[in-house]
mmCIF file of C-alpha atoms and ligand atoms in Angstrom:
data_model
loop_
_atom_site.group_PDB
_atom_site.id
_atom_site.type_symbol
_atom_site.label_atom_id
_atom_site.label_comp_id
_atom_site.label_asym_id
_atom_site.label_seq_id
_atom_site.Cartn_x
_atom_site.Cartn_y
_atom_site.Cartn_z
ATOM 1 C CA MET W 262 -7.793 12.058 21.346
ATOM 2 C CA SER W 263 -6.990 9.896 24.311
ATOM 3 C CA ASP W 264 -4.298 9.887 26.949
ATOM 4 C CA TYR W 265 -1.113 8.482 25.567
ATOM 5 C CA THR W 266 2.569 8.892 26.151
ATOM 6 C CA LYS W 267 3.885 10.932 23.291
ATOM 7 C CA LEU W 268 7.029 9.499 21.765
ATOM 8 C CA THR W 269 9.708 12.179 21.582
ATOM 9 C CA SER W 270 12.579 10.139 20.227
ATOM 10 C CA PHE W 271 12.643 6.997 18.083
ATOM 11 C CA GLY W 272 16.305 6.462 18.765
ATOM 12 C CA PRO W 273 18.986 4.967 16.554
ATOM 13 C CA VAL W 274 18.050 2.715 13.649
ATOM 14 C CA PRO W 275 20.173 0.039 11.960
ATOM 15 C CA GLU W 276 22.354 1.207 9.093
ATOM 16 C CA GLY W 277 20.447 1.464 5.849
ATOM 17 C CA PHE W 278 17.038 1.879 7.524
ATOM 18 C CA ILE W 279 14.775 3.909 5.212
ATOM 19 C CA TRP W 280 12.280 6.509 6.427
ATOM 20 C CA GLY W 281 9.724 7.614 3.916
ATOM 21 C CA THR W 282 6.183 8.332 2.930
ATOM 22 C CA ALA W 283 4.028 6.738 0.244
ATOM 23 C CA THR W 284 1.546 7.535 -2.515
ATOM 24 C CA ALA W 285 0.116 5.733 -5.562
ATOM 25 C CA ALA W 286 -0.318 6.965 -9.131
ATOM 26 C CA HIS W 287 -4.092 6.711 -9.466
ATOM 27 C CA GLN W 288 -4.691 8.352 -6.099
ATOM 28 C CA ILE W 289 -2.662 11.488 -6.820
ATOM 29 C CA GLU W 290 -1.864 11.946 -10.529
ATOM 30 C CA GLY W 291 -5.259 12.833 -11.964
ATOM 31 C CA GLY W 292 -6.719 11.993 -15.382
ATOM 32 C CA ASN W 293 -5.790 8.326 -15.191
ATOM 33 C CA THR W 294 -8.483 7.395 -17.647
ATOM 34 C CA ASN W 295 -7.141 4.238 -19.281
ATOM 35 C CA THR W 296 -7.680 2.023 -16.223
ATOM 36 C CA ASP W 297 -10.281 -0.324 -14.759
ATOM 37 C CA TRP W 298 -10.613 2.038 -11.799
ATOM 38 C CA TRP W 299 -11.526 5.072 -13.901
ATOM 39 C CA ARG W 300 -14.254 3.049 -15.612
ATOM 40 C CA PHE W 301 -15.484 1.705 -12.260
ATOM 41 C CA GLU W 302 -15.713 5.250 -10.869
ATOM 42 C CA HIS W 303 -17.832 6.216 -13.868
ATOM 43 C CA THR W 304 -20.171 3.237 -13.784
ATOM 44 C CA GLU W 305 -23.409 3.625 -11.947
ATOM 45 C CA GLY W 306 -24.126 1.309 -9.043
ATOM 46 C CA THR W 307 -20.530 0.448 -8.169
ATOM 47 C CA GLY W 308 -20.752 2.324 -4.884
ATOM 48 C CA THR W 309 -17.728 4.517 -5.635
ATOM 49 C CA LYS W 310 -18.361 7.936 -4.115
ATOM 50 C CA GLU W 311 -16.846 10.127 -6.821
ATOM 51 C CA SER W 312 -14.428 10.280 -9.729
ATOM 52 C CA SER W 313 -10.707 10.507 -9.100
ATOM 53 C CA GLY W 314 -10.831 13.392 -11.609
ATOM 54 C CA ASP W 315 -7.748 15.577 -11.406
ATOM 55 C CA ALA W 316 -6.834 13.987 -8.044
ATOM 56 C CA CYS W 317 -3.920 16.040 -6.604
ATOM 57 C CA ASP W 318 -2.608 16.877 -10.085
ATOM 58 C CA SER W 319 0.641 15.170 -9.150
ATOM 59 C CA PHE W 320 1.156 14.200 -12.772
ATOM 60 C CA ASN W 321 2.199 17.848 -13.125
ATOM 61 C CA ARG W 322 3.055 18.799 -9.551
ATOM 62 C CA TRP W 323 5.377 15.907 -8.666
ATOM 63 C CA ARG W 324 8.278 18.303 -8.050
ATOM 64 C CA GLU W 325 6.317 19.909 -5.210
ATOM 65 C CA ASP W 326 5.635 16.432 -3.824
ATOM 66 C CA LEU W 327 9.326 15.536 -3.845
ATOM 67 C CA GLN W 328 10.092 18.830 -2.102
ATOM 68 C CA LEU W 329 7.603 17.995 0.670
ATOM 69 C CA VAL W 330 9.376 14.668 1.227
ATOM 70 C CA LYS W 331 12.725 16.426 1.266
ATOM 71 C CA ASP W 332 11.489 19.106 3.680
ATOM 72 C CA MET W 333 10.586 16.408 6.220
ATOM 73 C CA GLY W 334 14.146 15.107 6.115
ATOM 74 C CA LEU W 335 13.033 11.667 4.905
ATOM 75 C CA ASP W 336 15.223 9.247 2.980
ATOM 76 C CA ALA W 337 12.752 8.047 0.393
ATOM 77 C CA TYR W 338 9.580 8.557 -1.567
ATOM 78 C CA ARG W 339 7.443 5.523 -2.344
ATOM 79 C CA PHE W 340 5.237 6.024 -5.374
ATOM 80 C CA SER W 341 3.831 3.908 -8.168
ATOM 81 C CA ILE W 342 4.295 3.975 -11.907
ATOM 82 C CA GLU W 343 1.133 3.610 -13.963
ATOM 83 C CA TRP W 344 1.038 0.536 -16.164
ATOM 84 C CA ALA W 345 -1.852 1.944 -18.243
ATOM 85 C CA ARG W 346 0.199 5.024 -19.161
ATOM 86 C CA ILE W 347 3.372 3.046 -19.891
ATOM 87 C CA GLU W 348 1.531 0.390 -21.936
ATOM 88 C CA PRO W 349 -1.653 2.088 -23.181
ATOM 89 C CA ALA W 350 -2.453 -0.824 -25.519
ATOM 90 C CA ASP W 351 -1.348 -4.462 -25.532
ATOM 91 C CA GLY W 352 2.349 -4.500 -26.399
ATOM 92 C CA GLU W 353 2.451 -0.765 -27.213
ATOM 93 C CA PHE W 354 4.787 1.154 -24.926
ATOM 94 C CA SER W 355 4.864 4.922 -24.443
ATOM 95 C CA THR W 356 8.318 6.466 -24.391
ATOM 96 C CA VAL W 357 6.785 9.715 -23.131
ATOM 97 C CA ALA W 358 5.287 7.957 -20.103
ATOM 98 C CA LEU W 359 8.505 6.052 -19.419
ATOM 99 C CA ASP W 360 10.484 9.295 -19.656
ATOM 100 C CA HIS W 361 8.024 10.998 -17.308
ATOM 101 C CA TYR W 362 8.682 8.481 -14.529
ATOM 102 C CA LYS W 363 12.383 8.465 -15.284
ATOM 103 C CA GLU W 364 12.479 12.226 -14.821
ATOM 104 C CA ILE W 365 10.779 11.928 -11.434
ATOM 105 C CA MET W 366 13.332 9.332 -10.320
ATOM 106 C CA GLU W 367 16.287 11.246 -11.649
ATOM 107 C CA THR W 368 15.101 14.429 -9.948
ATOM 108 C CA ALA W 369 14.505 12.610 -6.654
ATOM 109 C CA ARG W 370 18.008 11.165 -6.780
ATOM 110 C CA GLY W 371 19.391 14.614 -7.493
ATOM 111 C CA MET W 372 17.658 15.839 -4.332
ATOM 112 C CA GLY W 373 19.246 13.029 -2.307
ATOM 113 C CA LEU W 374 16.052 10.948 -2.126
ATOM 114 C CA LYS W 375 15.670 7.244 -2.750
ATOM 115 C CA ASN W 376 13.029 5.925 -5.156
ATOM 116 C CA VAL W 377 10.842 3.150 -3.807
ATOM 117 C CA VAL W 378 8.907 2.162 -6.892
ATOM 118 C CA THR W 379 5.683 0.148 -7.018
ATOM 119 C CA PHE W 380 4.898 -1.449 -10.376
ATOM 120 C CA HIS W 381 1.224 -2.216 -9.782
ATOM 121 C CA HIS W 382 -0.877 -0.320 -7.261
ATOM 122 C CA PHE W 383 -4.518 -1.430 -7.686
ATOM 123 C CA THR W 384 -5.094 -0.135 -11.237
ATOM 124 C CA THR W 385 -5.002 -2.378 -14.303
ATOM 125 C CA PRO W 386 -4.940 -1.129 -17.915
ATOM 126 C CA LEU W 387 -8.388 -1.243 -19.517
ATOM 127 C CA TRP W 388 -7.276 -3.437 -22.419
ATOM 128 C CA LEU W 389 -6.106 -6.044 -19.931
ATOM 129 C CA ALA W 390 -9.149 -5.708 -17.661
ATOM 130 C CA ASP W 391 -11.222 -6.445 -20.769
ATOM 131 C CA MET W 392 -9.305 -9.694 -21.217
ATOM 132 C CA GLY W 393 -10.372 -10.790 -17.737
ATOM 133 C CA GLY W 394 -7.783 -8.892 -15.710
ATOM 134 C CA TRP W 395 -6.324 -10.848 -12.834
ATOM 135 C CA THR W 396 -8.436 -13.927 -13.545
ATOM 136 C CA ASN W 397 -6.759 -14.514 -16.926
ATOM 137 C CA PRO W 398 -3.391 -16.291 -16.484
ATOM 138 C CA VAL W 399 -2.068 -14.400 -19.510
ATOM 139 C CA ILE W 400 -1.631 -11.441 -17.142
ATOM 140 C CA VAL W 401 1.417 -13.151 -15.625
ATOM 141 C CA GLU W 402 3.541 -12.807 -18.755
ATOM 142 C CA LYS W 403 2.028 -9.398 -19.591
ATOM 143 C CA PHE W 404 3.048 -8.099 -16.167
ATOM 144 C CA ALA W 405 6.566 -9.502 -16.521
ATOM 145 C CA ARG W 406 6.891 -7.922 -19.990
ATOM 146 C CA TYR W 407 5.797 -4.512 -18.677
ATOM 147 C CA CYS W 408 8.261 -4.786 -15.765
ATOM 148 C CA ASP W 409 11.005 -5.688 -18.218
ATOM 149 C CA VAL W 410 10.393 -2.651 -20.428
ATOM 150 C CA ALA W 411 10.126 -0.339 -17.407
ATOM 151 C CA VAL W 412 13.232 -1.565 -15.603
ATOM 152 C CA LYS W 413 15.282 -1.343 -18.789
ATOM 153 C CA HIS W 414 14.219 2.293 -19.115
ATOM 154 C CA PHE W 415 14.907 3.527 -15.582
ATOM 155 C CA GLY W 416 16.192 0.641 -13.448
ATOM 156 C CA GLU W 417 19.388 2.490 -12.581
ATOM 157 C CA PHE W 418 17.297 4.996 -10.574
ATOM 158 C CA ILE W 419 15.359 2.447 -8.525
ATOM 159 C CA ASP W 420 16.388 1.934 -4.888
ATOM 160 C CA VAL W 421 13.682 -0.508 -3.816
ATOM 161 C CA ALA W 422 11.124 -2.245 -6.056
ATOM 162 C CA CYS W 423 7.667 -3.343 -4.922
ATOM 163 C CA THR W 424 6.140 -5.574 -7.606
ATOM 164 C CA ILE W 425 2.464 -5.588 -6.652
ATOM 165 C CA ASN W 426 0.735 -3.580 -3.953
ATOM 166 C CA GLU W 427 -1.785 -5.390 -1.763
ATOM 167 C CA PRO W 428 -2.886 -8.051 -4.258
ATOM 168 C CA ASN W 429 -4.846 -9.524 -1.375
ATOM 169 C CA MET W 430 -7.082 -6.432 -1.192
ATOM 170 C CA VAL W 431 -7.531 -6.257 -4.974
ATOM 171 C CA ALA W 432 -8.608 -9.900 -5.100
ATOM 172 C CA TRP W 433 -10.792 -9.875 -1.970
ATOM 173 C CA ILE W 434 -12.518 -6.540 -2.462
ATOM 174 C CA GLY W 435 -12.765 -6.975 -6.251
ATOM 175 C CA TYR W 436 -14.145 -10.517 -6.389
ATOM 176 C CA ASP W 437 -15.710 -11.197 -2.975
ATOM 177 C CA LEU W 438 -16.881 -7.856 -1.538
ATOM 178 C CA GLY W 439 -17.543 -6.139 -4.863
ATOM 179 C CA ALA W 440 -16.363 -2.656 -3.856
ATOM 180 C CA PHE W 441 -13.295 -2.582 -6.172
ATOM 181 C CA PRO W 442 -13.282 -3.411 -9.885
ATOM 182 C CA PRO W 443 -14.530 -5.643 -11.358
ATOM 183 C CA GLY W 444 -17.187 -5.462 -8.618
ATOM 184 C CA HIS W 445 -17.993 -9.157 -8.246
ATOM 185 C CA LYS W 446 -19.701 -10.289 -5.055
ATOM 186 C CA GLY W 447 -19.034 -13.692 -3.542
ATOM 187 C CA ASP W 448 -17.174 -14.882 -6.648
ATOM 188 C CA MET W 449 -14.902 -17.277 -4.796
ATOM 189 C CA ASP W 450 -13.595 -19.018 -7.900
ATOM 190 C CA SER W 451 -12.301 -15.726 -9.293
ATOM 191 C CA PHE W 452 -10.933 -14.761 -5.872
ATOM 192 C CA ARG W 453 -8.888 -17.983 -5.859
ATOM 193 C CA THR W 454 -7.770 -17.655 -9.477
ATOM 194 C CA ALA W 455 -6.735 -14.033 -9.035
ATOM 195 C CA THR W 456 -4.718 -14.971 -5.944
ATOM 196 C CA LYS W 457 -2.885 -17.627 -7.946
ATOM 197 C CA ASN W 458 -2.180 -15.223 -10.797
ATOM 198 C CA PHE W 459 -1.023 -12.453 -8.493
ATOM 199 C CA ALA W 460 1.433 -14.784 -6.778
ATOM 200 C CA ALA W 461 2.670 -16.067 -10.162
ATOM 201 C CA ALA W 462 3.004 -12.525 -11.564
ATOM 202 C CA HIS W 463 5.080 -11.478 -8.574
ATOM 203 C CA ARG W 464 7.348 -14.474 -8.971
ATOM 204 C CA ALA W 465 7.690 -13.901 -12.716
ATOM 205 C CA ALA W 466 8.541 -10.221 -12.239
ATOM 206 C CA ARG W 467 11.253 -10.750 -9.643
ATOM 207 C CA PRO W 468 14.017 -12.155 -11.892
ATOM 208 C CA VAL W 469 13.113 -9.599 -14.573
ATOM 209 C CA LEU W 470 13.636 -6.753 -12.107
ATOM 210 C CA LYS W 471 16.723 -8.379 -10.661
ATOM 211 C CA ALA W 472 18.253 -8.507 -14.155
ATOM 212 C CA GLY W 473 18.477 -4.711 -13.982
ATOM 213 C CA PRO W 474 19.932 -2.300 -14.890
ATOM 214 C CA GLY W 475 20.254 -1.271 -11.261
ATOM 215 C CA ASP W 476 20.774 -3.401 -8.203
ATOM 216 C CA PHE W 477 18.002 -3.108 -5.677
ATOM 217 C CA PRO W 478 15.904 -5.198 -3.290
ATOM 218 C CA VAL W 479 12.663 -6.596 -4.694
ATOM 219 C CA GLY W 480 9.551 -7.528 -2.720
ATOM 220 C CA ILE W 481 5.778 -7.615 -2.649
ATOM 221 C CA THR W 482 3.634 -5.470 -0.329
ATOM 222 C CA VAL W 483 0.817 -7.150 1.578
ATOM 223 C CA ALA W 484 -2.085 -5.702 3.553
ATOM 224 C CA ILE W 485 -1.871 -7.351 6.947
ATOM 225 C CA SER W 486 -4.398 -6.397 9.544
ATOM 226 C CA ASP W 487 -3.683 -7.215 13.181
ATOM 227 C CA THR W 488 -6.270 -9.991 13.268
ATOM 228 C CA ARG W 489 -7.697 -11.498 16.462
ATOM 229 C CA PHE W 490 -9.689 -14.655 16.002
ATOM 230 C CA HIS W 491 -12.679 -15.437 18.204
ATOM 231 C CA LEU W 492 -13.132 -19.085 17.423
ATOM 232 C CA ASP W 493 -16.345 -19.285 19.461
ATOM 233 C CA GLY W 494 -17.799 -16.359 17.484
ATOM 234 C CA ASP W 495 -18.069 -14.168 20.579
ATOM 235 C CA ARG W 496 -16.434 -10.732 20.222
ATOM 236 C CA ASN W 497 -16.054 -10.580 24.008
ATOM 237 C CA GLY W 498 -14.836 -14.157 24.286
ATOM 238 C CA PRO W 499 -11.256 -15.449 24.200
ATOM 239 C CA GLU W 500 -8.912 -14.336 21.413
ATOM 240 C CA THR W 501 -6.646 -16.620 19.391
ATOM 241 C CA SER W 502 -3.640 -15.063 17.719
ATOM 242 C CA PRO W 503 -2.897 -15.967 14.072
ATOM 243 C CA PHE W 504 0.148 -17.892 15.357
ATOM 244 C CA ASP W 505 -1.980 -20.270 17.417
ATOM 245 C CA LEU W 506 -4.836 -21.196 15.095
ATOM 246 C CA PRO W 507 -5.723 -24.855 14.600
ATOM 247 C CA GLU W 508 -4.905 -25.894 11.021
ATOM 248 C CA ASP W 509 -8.456 -26.840 10.062
ATOM 249 C CA PHE W 510 -10.428 -23.957 11.567
ATOM 250 C CA PRO W 511 -13.333 -22.818 9.313
ATOM 251 C CA GLY W 512 -11.622 -19.609 8.155
ATOM 252 C CA ALA W 513 -8.355 -21.320 7.184
ATOM 253 C CA GLU W 514 -8.770 -20.822 3.422
ATOM 254 C CA HIS W 515 -9.829 -17.201 3.860
ATOM 255 C CA LYS W 516 -6.769 -16.514 6.011
ATOM 256 C CA TRP W 517 -4.562 -18.156 3.382
ATOM 257 C CA LEU W 518 -6.072 -16.113 0.546
ATOM 258 C CA MET W 519 -5.830 -12.931 2.617
ATOM 259 C CA VAL W 520 -2.234 -13.187 3.830
ATOM 260 C CA ASP W 521 -0.315 -16.434 3.880
ATOM 261 C CA ALA W 522 -0.502 -17.060 0.106
ATOM 262 C CA TYR W 523 1.646 -13.968 -0.379
ATOM 263 C CA LEU W 524 4.053 -14.648 2.461
ATOM 264 C CA GLU W 525 4.660 -17.978 0.711
ATOM 265 C CA ALA W 526 5.012 -16.307 -2.710
ATOM 266 C CA ALA W 527 7.614 -14.008 -1.141
ATOM 267 C CA GLU W 528 10.028 -16.887 -0.567
ATOM 268 C CA GLY W 529 13.429 -15.909 -1.915
ATOM 269 C CA ASP W 530 12.584 -12.174 -2.008
ATOM 270 C CA ASP W 531 14.765 -9.518 -0.425
ATOM 271 C CA PHE W 532 12.041 -8.242 1.903
ATOM 272 C CA VAL W 533 8.320 -8.327 2.520
ATOM 273 C CA GLY W 534 6.308 -5.089 2.591
ATOM 274 C CA VAL W 535 3.880 -4.911 5.499
ATOM 275 C CA GLN W 536 0.907 -2.537 5.285
ATOM 276 C CA THR W 537 -1.156 -2.197 8.426
ATOM 277 C CA TYR W 538 -3.883 0.211 9.461
ATOM 278 C CA SER W 539 -5.914 -1.443 12.183
ATOM 279 C CA THR W 540 -6.858 -4.352 14.389
ATOM 280 C CA HIS W 541 -9.779 -6.526 13.362
ATOM 281 C CA HIS W 542 -11.713 -8.983 15.449
ATOM 282 C CA VAL W 543 -13.034 -11.842 13.353
ATOM 283 C CA GLY W 544 -15.171 -14.931 13.850
ATOM 284 C CA PRO W 545 -14.159 -18.552 13.134
ATOM 285 C CA ASP W 546 -14.829 -18.014 9.400
ATOM 286 C CA GLY W 547 -12.431 -15.071 9.305
ATOM 287 C CA GLN W 548 -15.226 -12.521 8.744
ATOM 288 C CA GLN W 549 -15.291 -9.383 10.842
ATOM 289 C CA LEU W 550 -17.413 -9.296 14.009
ATOM 290 C CA PRO W 551 -19.366 -6.124 14.902
ATOM 291 C CA HIS W 552 -17.483 -3.533 16.965
ATOM 292 C CA PRO W 553 -18.408 -3.263 20.623
ATOM 293 C CA GLU W 554 -20.290 -0.126 21.624
ATOM 294 C CA GLY W 555 -18.075 2.925 22.082
ATOM 295 C CA GLN W 556 -15.315 1.567 19.813
ATOM 296 C CA ARG W 557 -13.076 4.441 18.718
ATOM 297 C CA VAL W 558 -12.878 4.309 14.929
ATOM 298 C CA THR W 559 -11.025 6.205 12.210
ATOM 299 C CA GLN W 560 -12.673 8.041 9.313
ATOM 300 C CA MET W 561 -12.706 4.696 7.489
ATOM 301 C CA GLY W 562 -14.729 3.111 10.304
ATOM 302 C CA TRP W 563 -11.784 0.916 11.270
ATOM 303 C CA PRO W 564 -10.814 0.583 14.950
ATOM 304 C CA PHE W 565 -8.253 3.240 15.927
ATOM 305 C CA SER W 566 -5.416 0.915 16.849
ATOM 306 C CA PRO W 567 -1.996 2.299 16.039
ATOM 307 C CA ALA W 568 -0.178 -0.405 18.018
ATOM 308 C CA ALA W 569 -1.381 -2.958 15.425
ATOM 309 C CA ILE W 570 1.821 -2.577 13.403
ATOM 310 C CA GLY W 571 3.877 -4.139 16.215
ATOM 311 C CA ASN W 572 1.962 -7.413 15.888
ATOM 312 C CA THR W 573 1.875 -7.530 12.100
ATOM 313 C CA VAL W 574 5.605 -7.023 11.580
ATOM 314 C CA ARG W 575 6.214 -9.835 14.059
ATOM 315 C CA TYR W 576 3.811 -12.111 12.169
ATOM 316 C CA ALA W 577 5.136 -11.305 8.689
ATOM 317 C CA ALA W 578 8.773 -11.657 9.749
ATOM 318 C CA ALA W 579 8.184 -14.965 11.527
ATOM 319 C CA LYS W 580 6.061 -16.491 8.735
ATOM 320 C CA SER W 581 8.204 -15.373 5.805
ATOM 321 C CA GLY W 582 11.628 -15.428 7.427
ATOM 322 C CA LEU W 583 12.368 -12.206 5.522
ATOM 323 C CA PRO W 584 13.350 -8.692 6.551
ATOM 324 C CA VAL W 585 10.346 -6.390 6.750
ATOM 325 C CA ILE W 586 9.760 -2.922 5.380
ATOM 326 C CA VAL W 587 6.645 -1.169 6.660
ATOM 327 C CA THR W 588 5.605 0.085 3.225
ATOM 328 C CA GLU W 589 2.365 1.638 4.527
ATOM 329 C CA ASN W 590 0.980 2.592 7.912
ATOM 330 C CA GLY W 591 -1.294 5.484 8.722
ATOM 331 C CA VAL W 592 -4.690 6.801 9.694
ATOM 332 C CA ALA W 593 -7.600 8.670 8.122
ATOM 333 C CA ALA W 594 -8.476 11.501 10.486
ATOM 334 C CA THR W 595 -10.092 14.942 10.241
ATOM 335 C CA ASP W 596 -8.292 16.050 13.408
ATOM 336 C CA ASP W 597 -4.551 16.053 12.752
ATOM 337 C CA ALA W 598 -3.932 15.561 16.501
ATOM 338 C CA ASP W 599 -5.295 12.033 15.987
ATOM 339 C CA ARG W 600 -2.614 11.474 13.348
ATOM 340 C CA VAL W 601 0.099 12.673 15.732
ATOM 341 C CA GLU W 602 -1.203 10.220 18.313
ATOM 342 C CA TYR W 603 -1.357 7.431 15.721
ATOM 343 C CA ILE W 604 2.224 7.981 14.583
ATOM 344 C CA SER W 605 3.444 8.206 18.161
ATOM 345 C CA VAL W 606 1.830 4.943 19.287
ATOM 346 C CA ALA W 607 2.603 3.103 16.043
ATOM 347 C CA LEU W 608 6.286 4.000 16.143
ATOM 348 C CA THR W 609 6.461 3.068 19.822
ATOM 349 C CA ALA W 610 5.109 -0.375 18.914
ATOM 350 C CA LEU W 611 7.510 -0.662 15.985
ATOM 351 C CA ARG W 612 10.453 0.291 18.202
ATOM 352 C CA GLU W 613 9.463 -2.459 20.649
ATOM 353 C CA ALA W 614 9.290 -5.035 17.872
ATOM 354 C CA MET W 615 12.714 -3.944 16.626
ATOM 355 C CA ASN W 616 14.107 -4.076 20.167
ATOM 356 C CA ASP W 617 12.774 -7.635 20.332
ATOM 357 C CA GLY W 618 14.839 -8.504 17.278
ATOM 358 C CA VAL W 619 12.381 -8.160 14.379
ATOM 359 C CA ASP W 620 14.424 -7.223 11.305
ATOM 360 C CA VAL W 621 12.672 -4.025 10.152
ATOM 361 C CA ARG W 622 14.464 -2.132 7.377
ATOM 362 C CA GLY W 623 12.189 0.850 6.820
ATOM 363 C CA TYR W 624 8.967 2.688 7.588
ATOM 364 C CA PHE W 625 6.678 4.605 5.229
ATOM 365 C CA TYR W 626 3.795 6.713 6.455
ATOM 366 C CA TRP W 627 0.662 6.523 4.261
ATOM 367 C CA SER W 628 0.251 9.067 2.879
ATOM 368 C CA LEU W 629 2.249 12.113 1.853
ATOM 369 C CA LEU W 630 -0.946 13.790 0.625
ATOM 370 C CA ASP W 631 -4.666 13.791 1.293
ATOM 371 C CA ASN W 632 -5.741 11.929 -1.829
ATOM 372 C CA PHE W 633 -8.282 9.776 -3.665
ATOM 373 C CA GLU W 634 -9.138 6.985 -1.272
ATOM 374 C CA TRP W 635 -10.616 4.592 -3.844
ATOM 375 C CA ALA W 636 -14.306 3.801 -3.338
ATOM 376 C CA SER W 637 -14.465 6.340 -0.477
ATOM 377 C CA GLY W 638 -13.422 9.264 -2.702
ATOM 378 C CA PHE W 639 -11.602 12.282 -1.294
ATOM 379 C CA ALA W 640 -13.326 12.430 2.115
ATOM 380 C CA PRO W 641 -10.876 10.357 4.174
ATOM 381 C CA PHE W 642 -7.770 12.372 5.046
ATOM 382 C CA PHE W 643 -4.704 10.137 5.293
ATOM 383 C CA GLY W 644 -2.189 12.860 4.438
ATOM 384 C CA LEU W 645 0.651 14.518 6.273
ATOM 385 C CA THR W 646 -0.150 17.306 3.816
ATOM 386 C CA LYS W 647 -3.489 18.940 3.101
ATOM 387 C CA VAL W 648 -4.310 19.421 -0.570
ATOM 388 C CA ASP W 649 -6.754 22.055 -1.815
ATOM 389 C CA LEU W 650 -8.617 20.184 -4.560
ATOM 390 C CA LYS W 651 -9.330 23.414 -6.494
ATOM 391 C CA THR W 652 -5.940 25.147 -6.413
ATOM 392 C CA PHE W 653 -3.916 21.985 -5.660
ATOM 393 C CA ALA W 654 -2.000 24.014 -3.053
ATOM 394 C CA ARG W 655 -0.202 21.741 -0.605
ATOM 395 C CA SER W 656 -0.027 22.645 3.116
ATOM 396 C CA PRO W 657 1.927 20.440 5.482
ATOM 397 C CA LYS W 658 0.032 19.583 8.668
ATOM 398 C CA PRO W 659 1.544 19.609 12.181
ATOM 399 C CA SER W 660 1.793 15.791 11.973
ATOM 400 C CA SER W 661 4.394 16.147 9.226
ATOM 401 C CA ALA W 662 6.629 18.176 11.545
ATOM 402 C CA TYR W 663 6.079 15.621 14.301
ATOM 403 C CA TYR W 664 6.976 12.721 11.995
ATOM 404 C CA ALA W 665 10.031 14.670 10.807
ATOM 405 C CA SER W 666 11.144 15.176 14.428
ATOM 406 C CA LEU W 667 11.016 11.429 15.154
ATOM 407 C CA VAL W 668 12.983 10.708 11.993
ATOM 408 C CA ALA W 669 15.570 13.316 13.018
ATOM 409 C CA SER W 670 15.826 11.675 16.459
ATOM 410 C CA SER W 671 16.989 8.450 14.790
ATOM 411 C CA ARG W 672 19.929 10.028 12.975
HETATM 412 C C1 GAL H 19 -3.985 0.590 1.249
HETATM 413 C C2 GAL H 19 -3.676 1.016 -0.150
HETATM 414 C C3 GAL H 19 -3.508 2.482 -0.328
HETATM 415 C C4 GAL H 19 -4.370 3.333 0.566
HETATM 416 C C5 GAL H 19 -4.461 2.796 1.978
HETATM 417 C C6 GAL H 19 -5.496 3.458 2.871
HETATM 418 O O1 GAL H 19 -4.820 -0.504 1.213
HETATM 419 O O2 GAL H 19 -2.493 0.398 -0.601
HETATM 420 O O3 GAL H 19 -3.677 2.766 -1.692
HETATM 421 O O4 GAL H 19 -5.568 3.634 -0.006
HETATM 422 O O5 GAL H 19 -4.745 1.446 1.978
HETATM 423 O O6 GAL H 19 -6.720 2.820 2.830
#
């Protein structure tokens, strides 16, 4: 912990502003076996720490999860529906899976909660991964077809739709860094192709979702780190903000693949989802520079920098010209007091951005639960709620009460 001024009131928010918390199917449901991620977790040498296994058993315990959201006095629950369950084989749709998600949405509505539904959150059905996944352009029409079937089944219960979650991370980490499926390293051609297909899939899905039933905003959610560029390669040297970069700097393509490609693809959307965790200092090629000694980091090894969100909402709003929803923001911390500090400083920065005129329509803390953090397994604790991985008992942490108090202060 450090000295900081604890925010005690967020103050009034514009009408329609949505407070919530987020999860994703593969990270909480358990037994999500028909996906590229499950196979990756069970393949030796991929670097994934452990299997997602039963995760938080939310496939069965989703009612408890909704109750936790309700107990905090939030407006909405952001969660994802699992493509591999809904379409277990090419063109074969499961009514049972569709009904399962419909029941969650109907129940949430009955409790007075809004459903913020993500259609793709990192996992891809195995049958499609075997066809080349996001590098095969056929995925564009497959994704649109799946969205069409899903929205026809439960569109009337959707309040906000997020087409694809952080395609930039899936493409970068999957094809360049190799730590997500399919585990390619330095495969720049695939990185570029996947980016193109992700953008096209988002654009193809939008009119399908807009056709309803239901009438709800549609957008894409993008991982945007608060990035400081050191064009001379010196971590202690001058910083250039992403607004002021020369057009032809060496990392221009990387920056485009990482962020701007999606802010462009979002043109004509109802909002852009901003997901920010940290500040990163990068060299002229866009690659991260080593942290200075004594850098305070989170459990993920990322700089502890809750104010980052203030800069990223400004960037995304200015670049896209769209309203922003903070669809994810949070910290992995063993000490929950660090989470309280993170939320306090992050929401202070968000308030400032809103006071400066940035059109922010909602905020979602990541995550409702301690859950399966992809290649890092269950060790990083992002949750407002602790989950016992043997009994699946949920225990809200003090940070959940603190978050709830700030939400209440905005009413
Ligand atoms: C995002 C992702 C989430 C969650 C979070 C924390 O990239 O959408 O699934 O894992 O990061 O790392």
